[in-house]
mmCIF file of C-alpha atoms in Angstrom:
data_model
loop_
_atom_site.group_PDB
_atom_site.id
_atom_site.type_symbol
_atom_site.label_atom_id
_atom_site.label_comp_id
_atom_site.label_asym_id
_atom_site.label_seq_id
_atom_site.Cartn_x
_atom_site.Cartn_y
_atom_site.Cartn_z
ATOM 1 C CA MET M 16 0.059 -0.112 -0.544
ATOM 2 C CA ILE M 17 0.948 3.391 -0.500
ATOM 3 C CA LEU M 18 0.679 6.834 1.848
ATOM 4 C CA LYS M 19 0.441 9.614 0.563
ATOM 5 C CA ILE M 20 1.696 12.485 2.467
ATOM 6 C CA ASP M 21 1.267 16.530 2.693
ATOM 7 C CA VAL M 22 2.689 18.755 5.408
ATOM 8 C CA GLN M 23 2.634 22.737 5.629
ATOM 9 C CA MET M 24 4.499 24.984 8.350
ATOM 10 C CA HIS M 25 4.850 28.269 9.086
ATOM 11 C CA TYR M 26 6.498 29.655 12.034
ATOM 12 C CA ALA M 27 6.930 33.617 13.287
ATOM 13 C CA VAL M 28 10.710 33.972 14.263
ATOM 14 C CA GLN M 29 11.823 36.967 16.439
ATOM 15 C CA SER M 30 15.018 36.899 16.234
ATOM 16 C CA GLN M 31 17.446 34.574 14.515
ATOM 17 C CA THR M 32 17.800 30.805 15.476
ATOM 18 C CA ASP M 33 18.593 27.433 14.690
ATOM 19 C CA ILE M 34 16.027 25.214 14.013
ATOM 20 C CA ILE M 35 16.655 21.027 13.646
ATOM 21 C CA LEU M 36 13.645 19.223 11.612
ATOM 22 C CA GLN M 37 12.707 16.434 11.121
ATOM 23 C CA ILE M 38 9.917 14.920 9.194
ATOM 24 C CA ALA M 39 11.539 13.169 6.402
ATOM 25 C CA VAL M 40 10.176 10.096 5.810
ATOM 26 C CA PRO M 41 13.954 6.989 4.934
ATOM 27 C CA ASP M 42 13.823 4.390 3.141
ATOM 28 C CA PHE M 43 14.248 0.738 5.190
ATOM 29 C CA ALA M 44 13.736 -2.332 4.458
ATOM 30 C CA ASP M 45 9.359 -1.880 4.901
ATOM 31 C CA GLN M 46 8.913 0.975 3.595
ATOM 32 C CA ARG M 47 10.432 2.988 -0.100
ATOM 33 C CA VAL M 48 10.016 6.678 -0.716
ATOM 34 C CA ILE M 49 8.533 6.287 -3.764
ATOM 35 C CA SER M 50 9.136 10.308 -4.285
ATOM 36 C CA GLU M 51 9.155 13.145 -1.974
ATOM 37 C CA GLN M 52 9.673 17.307 -2.380
ATOM 38 C CA LEU M 53 10.895 19.807 0.475
ATOM 39 C CA VAL M 54 10.944 23.060 -0.087
ATOM 40 C CA LEU M 55 12.493 25.343 2.515
ATOM 41 C CA SER M 56 12.085 28.772 2.848
ATOM 42 C CA GLU M 57 15.427 30.859 2.766
ATOM 43 C CA SER M 58 18.088 30.338 5.309
ATOM 44 C CA LEU M 59 21.067 31.329 6.320
ATOM 45 C CA HIS M 60 22.467 27.982 6.760
ATOM 46 C CA SER M 61 21.497 24.610 5.641
ATOM 47 C CA ALA M 62 22.672 21.060 6.463
ATOM 48 C CA SER M 63 21.777 17.461 7.227
ATOM 49 C CA ALA M 64 23.146 15.177 9.610
ATOM 50 C CA LEU M 65 21.896 11.387 10.542
ATOM 51 C CA ALA M 66 19.404 11.484 13.773
ATOM 52 C CA GLU M 67 18.986 8.720 16.338
ATOM 53 C CA SER M 68 20.513 5.051 16.034
ATOM 54 C CA GLY M 69 20.876 6.430 11.767
ATOM 55 C CA PHE M 70 17.450 6.187 10.753
ATOM 56 C CA GLY M 71 17.049 8.626 8.774
ATOM 57 C CA THR M 72 18.347 12.159 8.630
ATOM 58 C CA ARG M 73 17.599 15.966 10.947
ATOM 59 C CA ARG M 74 18.119 19.148 8.553
ATOM 60 C CA LEU M 75 20.272 21.699 10.458
ATOM 61 C CA LEU M 76 18.878 25.306 9.693
ATOM 62 C CA TYR M 77 19.931 28.893 10.627
ATOM 63 C CA VAL M 78 17.278 31.249 9.930
ATOM 64 C CA GLU M 79 16.446 35.205 10.024
ATOM 65 C CA LYS M 80 13.092 35.114 8.604
ATOM 66 C CA ASP M 81 9.536 33.290 9.201
ATOM 67 C CA PHE M 82 10.048 29.544 8.716
ATOM 68 C CA GLU M 83 8.383 28.264 6.015
ATOM 69 C CA CYS M 84 8.556 24.257 5.041
ATOM 70 C CA HIS M 85 6.080 22.172 2.287
ATOM 71 C CA TYR M 86 6.798 18.345 2.173
ATOM 72 C CA THR M 87 5.051 16.143 -0.052
ATOM 73 C CA ALA M 88 5.801 12.484 -0.795
ATOM 74 C CA GLN M 89 4.389 9.198 -1.553
ATOM 75 C CA VAL M 90 5.336 5.720 0.523
ATOM 76 C CA ALA M 91 4.922 2.189 -0.116
ATOM 77 C CA ILE M 92 4.683 0.518 3.290
ATOM 78 C CA ASP M 93 5.565 -3.261 2.844
ATOM 79 C CA ARG M 94 4.878 -5.038 6.244
ATOM 80 C CA PRO M 95 2.829 -7.698 7.130
ATOM 81 C CA LEU M 96 0.200 -7.255 9.794
ATOM 82 C CA ILE M 97 1.624 -9.403 12.797
ATOM 83 C CA ASP M 98 0.035 -10.903 15.924
ATOM 84 C CA ILE M 99 2.363 -9.404 18.398
ATOM 85 C CA ALA M 100 1.300 -11.775 21.573
ATOM 86 C CA SER M 101 2.523 -14.909 19.248
ATOM 87 C CA LEU M 102 5.922 -13.584 19.427
ATOM 88 C CA THR M 103 8.679 -14.488 22.105
ATOM 89 C CA ALA M 104 11.235 -11.574 23.962
ATOM 90 C CA LEU M 105 15.091 -12.198 23.900
ATOM 91 C CA PRO M 106 16.759 -12.449 27.595
ATOM 92 C CA PRO M 107 18.986 -8.993 27.778
ATOM 93 C CA HIS M 108 22.251 -10.743 27.974
ATOM 94 C CA ARG M 109 21.345 -12.776 24.202
ATOM 95 C CA LEU M 110 20.096 -8.929 22.951
ATOM 96 C CA PRO M 111 22.358 -7.139 19.999
ATOM 97 C CA ASP M 112 24.258 -4.462 20.672
ATOM 98 C CA ASP M 113 21.753 -1.497 18.930
ATOM 99 C CA ALA M 114 18.466 -3.036 20.911
ATOM 100 C CA LEU M 115 20.240 -2.766 24.621
ATOM 101 C CA ARG M 116 20.228 1.024 24.689
ATOM 102 C CA TYR M 117 16.878 0.675 23.983
ATOM 103 C CA LEU M 118 16.339 -0.788 27.545
ATOM 104 C CA MET M 119 17.193 1.874 29.922
ATOM 105 C CA PRO M 120 15.206 4.979 31.371
ATOM 106 C CA SER M 121 15.049 7.650 29.861
ATOM 107 C CA ARG M 122 13.510 11.352 30.217
ATOM 108 C CA TYR M 123 10.031 11.008 29.834
ATOM 109 C CA CYS M 124 10.036 6.665 30.326
ATOM 110 C CA GLN M 125 10.942 6.389 33.895
ATOM 111 C CA SER M 126 10.942 2.480 33.126
ATOM 112 C CA ASP M 127 13.103 2.256 36.486
ATOM 113 C CA GLU M 128 10.381 3.343 38.216
ATOM 114 C CA LEU M 129 7.581 1.116 36.994
ATOM 115 C CA GLN M 130 9.355 -2.566 38.011
ATOM 116 C CA ASN M 131 6.710 -3.177 40.754
ATOM 117 C CA PHE M 132 3.877 -1.466 38.758
ATOM 118 C CA VAL M 133 3.770 -3.723 35.566
ATOM 119 C CA GLU M 134 4.985 -7.219 37.239
ATOM 120 C CA ALA M 135 1.749 -6.362 39.369
ATOM 121 C CA GLU M 136 -0.292 -5.687 36.334
ATOM 122 C CA PHE M 137 0.975 -8.093 34.121
ATOM 123 C CA GLY M 138 3.073 -10.400 36.166
ATOM 124 C CA GLY M 139 1.270 -13.306 34.625
ATOM 125 C CA SER M 140 2.617 -12.622 30.884
ATOM 126 C CA THR M 141 6.250 -12.593 29.230
ATOM 127 C CA GLY M 142 6.885 -11.536 25.667
ATOM 128 C CA GLY M 143 4.614 -10.419 23.106
ATOM 129 C CA GLU M 144 1.892 -11.807 25.007
ATOM 130 C CA ARG M 145 2.888 -9.052 27.766
ATOM 131 C CA ILE M 146 3.494 -5.989 25.161
ATOM 132 C CA ALA M 147 -0.511 -7.155 23.843
ATOM 133 C CA GLY M 148 -1.408 -7.023 27.458
ATOM 134 C CA ILE M 149 0.454 -3.287 28.153
ATOM 135 C CA ARG M 150 -1.407 -2.242 24.832
ATOM 136 C CA ASP M 151 -4.754 -3.235 25.392
ATOM 137 C CA TRP M 152 -4.741 -1.892 29.182
ATOM 138 C CA ILE M 153 -3.790 1.225 27.613
ATOM 139 C CA PHE M 154 -6.291 1.392 25.116
ATOM 140 C CA GLU M 155 -8.791 0.824 27.272
ATOM 141 C CA ARG M 156 -8.036 3.255 30.294
ATOM 142 C CA PHE M 157 -6.887 5.951 28.800
ATOM 143 C CA ARG M 158 -8.664 8.808 27.643
ATOM 144 C CA TYR M 159 -7.053 10.541 23.954
ATOM 145 C CA SER M 160 -6.850 14.316 25.394
ATOM 146 C CA ALA M 161 -5.435 16.896 23.315
ATOM 147 C CA ASP M 162 -5.905 19.499 26.214
ATOM 148 C CA SER M 163 -4.135 16.214 28.933
ATOM 149 C CA SER M 164 -0.460 17.514 28.638
ATOM 150 C CA ASN M 165 2.296 19.398 27.673
ATOM 151 C CA GLN M 166 6.321 19.482 27.294
ATOM 152 C CA HIS M 167 6.251 18.495 30.445
ATOM 153 C CA THR M 168 4.706 15.389 31.160
ATOM 154 C CA THR M 169 5.946 11.891 31.735
ATOM 155 C CA ALA M 170 4.816 8.235 31.358
ATOM 156 C CA VAL M 171 4.322 8.053 35.087
ATOM 157 C CA ASP M 172 1.965 11.659 34.662
ATOM 158 C CA SER M 173 0.364 9.895 32.183
ATOM 159 C CA LEU M 174 -0.269 6.739 33.963
ATOM 160 C CA VAL M 175 -1.882 9.056 37.458
ATOM 161 C CA HIS M 176 -3.997 11.027 35.390
ATOM 162 C CA GLY M 177 -5.144 7.948 32.415
ATOM 163 C CA GLN M 178 -5.446 10.529 29.592
ATOM 164 C CA GLY M 179 -2.371 11.957 27.115
ATOM 165 C CA VAL M 180 -2.535 12.317 23.177
ATOM 166 C CA CYS M 181 -0.301 9.478 21.311
ATOM 167 C CA ARG M 182 3.079 10.863 22.236
ATOM 168 C CA ASP M 183 2.063 9.704 25.676
ATOM 169 C CA PHE M 184 -0.288 6.664 25.268
ATOM 170 C CA ALA M 185 3.607 5.761 23.339
ATOM 171 C CA HIS M 186 5.944 6.925 26.601
ATOM 172 C CA VAL M 187 3.518 4.728 28.335
ATOM 173 C CA LEU M 188 3.842 1.399 26.451
ATOM 174 C CA ILE M 189 7.261 2.040 26.245
ATOM 175 C CA ALA M 190 8.135 2.771 30.123
ATOM 176 C CA LEU M 191 6.255 -0.358 30.702
ATOM 177 C CA THR M 192 8.094 -2.923 28.106
ATOM 178 C CA ARG M 193 11.113 -1.333 29.135
ATOM 179 C CA ALA M 194 10.488 -2.381 32.707
ATOM 180 C CA SER M 195 9.791 -5.774 31.699
ATOM 181 C CA SER M 196 13.139 -6.357 30.079
ATOM 182 C CA ILE M 197 12.811 -5.654 26.803
ATOM 183 C CA PRO M 198 13.771 -3.089 24.433
ATOM 184 C CA ALA M 199 11.019 0.026 23.403
ATOM 185 C CA ARG M 200 11.765 2.843 21.845
ATOM 186 C CA PHE M 201 9.964 5.822 20.079
ATOM 187 C CA VAL M 202 8.771 6.016 16.974
ATOM 188 C CA SER M 203 7.359 9.612 15.272
ATOM 189 C CA GLY M 204 5.651 9.142 11.942
ATOM 190 C CA TYR M 205 2.841 9.158 9.309
ATOM 191 C CA ALA M 206 -0.337 7.848 9.434
ATOM 192 C CA PRO M 207 -3.730 8.047 7.834
ATOM 193 C CA TYR M 208 -6.977 7.993 10.340
ATOM 194 C CA VAL M 209 -5.136 9.538 12.769
ATOM 195 C CA SER M 210 -7.739 11.932 14.631
ATOM 196 C CA PRO M 211 -6.614 15.254 14.481
ATOM 197 C CA PRO M 212 -4.704 14.716 12.057
ATOM 198 C CA ASP M 213 -1.286 15.359 13.054
ATOM 199 C CA PHE M 214 2.175 13.653 13.271
ATOM 200 C CA HIS M 215 1.680 10.554 14.780
ATOM 201 C CA ALA M 216 3.755 8.580 17.806
ATOM 202 C CA VAL M 217 3.810 4.972 18.193
ATOM 203 C CA ALA M 218 6.313 2.485 20.452
ATOM 204 C CA GLU M 219 8.142 -0.038 18.717
ATOM 205 C CA VAL M 220 9.406 -3.082 20.337
ATOM 206 C CA TYR M 221 12.091 -5.765 20.072
ATOM 207 C CA LEU M 222 10.737 -9.008 19.810
ATOM 208 C CA ASP M 223 11.908 -12.812 18.136
ATOM 209 C CA HIS M 224 15.139 -10.875 16.623
ATOM 210 C CA ALA M 225 13.061 -7.639 15.152
ATOM 211 C CA TRP M 226 11.536 -4.406 15.731
ATOM 212 C CA HIS M 227 7.612 -4.615 15.289
ATOM 213 C CA LEU M 228 5.475 -1.416 15.224
ATOM 214 C CA VAL M 229 2.698 -1.043 18.640
ATOM 215 C CA ASP M 230 0.409 1.988 18.625
ATOM 216 C CA ALA M 231 -1.499 2.243 21.932
ATOM 217 C CA THR M 232 -4.064 4.743 20.688
ATOM 218 C CA GLY M 233 -6.033 2.018 18.150
ATOM 219 C CA MET M 234 -5.272 4.606 15.375
ATOM 220 C CA ALA M 235 -2.893 2.957 13.333
ATOM 221 C CA ALA M 236 -2.646 -0.639 12.285
ATOM 222 C CA SER M 237 1.230 -1.508 12.107
ATOM 223 C CA ASN M 238 1.487 -1.965 7.794
ATOM 224 C CA GLN M 239 -0.072 1.592 7.173
ATOM 225 C CA ILE M 240 2.339 3.699 9.502
ATOM 226 C CA ALA M 241 5.901 5.423 7.736
ATOM 227 C CA ARG M 242 8.507 6.102 10.564
ATOM 228 C CA ILE M 243 10.460 9.087 10.568
ATOM 229 C CA GLY M 244 12.308 8.185 13.197
ATOM 230 C CA VAL M 245 13.543 6.373 15.949
ATOM 231 C CA GLY M 246 15.176 7.620 19.985
ATOM 232 C CA LEU M 247 14.770 6.611 23.661
ATOM 233 C CA ASP M 248 11.831 9.151 24.134
ATOM 234 C CA ALA M 249 9.662 12.079 22.334
ATOM 235 C CA ALA M 250 12.915 14.322 23.457
ATOM 236 C CA GLU M 251 14.973 12.672 20.747
ATOM 237 C CA VAL M 252 12.626 12.533 17.624
ATOM 238 C CA ALA M 253 10.562 16.311 17.698
ATOM 239 C CA PHE M 254 9.503 17.192 14.341
ATOM 240 C CA LEU M 255 11.098 20.592 14.548
ATOM 241 C CA ALA M 256 13.394 22.272 17.401
ATOM 242 C CA SER M 257 14.719 25.851 17.829
ATOM 243 C CA PHE M 258 17.028 27.276 20.153
ATOM 244 C CA GLU M 259 14.942 30.507 20.061
ATOM 245 C CA PRO M 260 11.289 31.616 20.504
ATOM 246 C CA ILE M 261 9.282 31.002 17.465
ATOM 247 C CA MET M 262 5.799 30.843 17.239
ATOM 248 C CA LEU M 263 3.028 28.836 15.310
ATOM 249 C CA GLN M 264 1.457 30.410 12.410
ATOM 250 C CA GLN M 265 -0.415 27.472 10.298
ATOM 251 C CA GLN M 266 0.693 23.970 10.365
ATOM 252 C CA THR M 267 -0.987 20.888 8.623
ATOM 253 C CA VAL M 268 -0.314 17.210 8.208
ATOM 254 C CA LYS M 269 -2.307 15.230 5.941
ATOM 255 C CA VAL M 270 -2.459 11.439 5.458
ATOM 256 C CA SER M 271 -4.318 9.201 3.022
ATOM 257 C CA LEU M 272 -3.743 6.062 1.974
ATOM 258 C CA GLU M 273 -3.747 4.166 -1.411
ATOM 259 C CA GLU M 274 -3.983 0.766 -1.734
#
């Protein structure tokens, strides 16, 4: 199937500032960019750098005027739907080097504080069965609310309040997965049927020697998601970061599915 992506952004810039932009979809084994175009407003400097884990790229910009961006792409997704509950987990001593990092607690995913909680709630399950149980538990108990969190909200905060946006759902799933000694990482991406339309955030867990996408919001099937980037949590995969104040003027993210 093919995703058609159209992103438009406009931010008012008050003074010269550096901007890090990560919105382009990279080629990977299970996703292929058919076509894409990135149009950026004038900048004083522009360069590219590899993103976290070498997955995708970041655009490094230095701007002094309003920042505008238009990104369009067609992406072919070739990823089978897999029953996550049927997969097995590897013990930490058998994990590959690049998965070990994603066992660690991070700024938004305090897995070291949740080990007793995850054993009390999900102690009767292991591997993919536990991941499916955590996913379903979040989906059933959490309320999706656009005004319920901010850039300071952590997985523990979201657990206490039982609400959040896709970013928060992903952080909770990641934290509880890491507390279960299973690697999990944050994924920014595009998916159809996201409501309200926006960039989407899901988790990716390491089971049976591979990474598998898991969406606790229930809005995106794993075979309909185009990854932008991966990281320990949202702090490493922001679609836009600025080093001086900027003000949102307009932003739209449109994703449609062409089977």
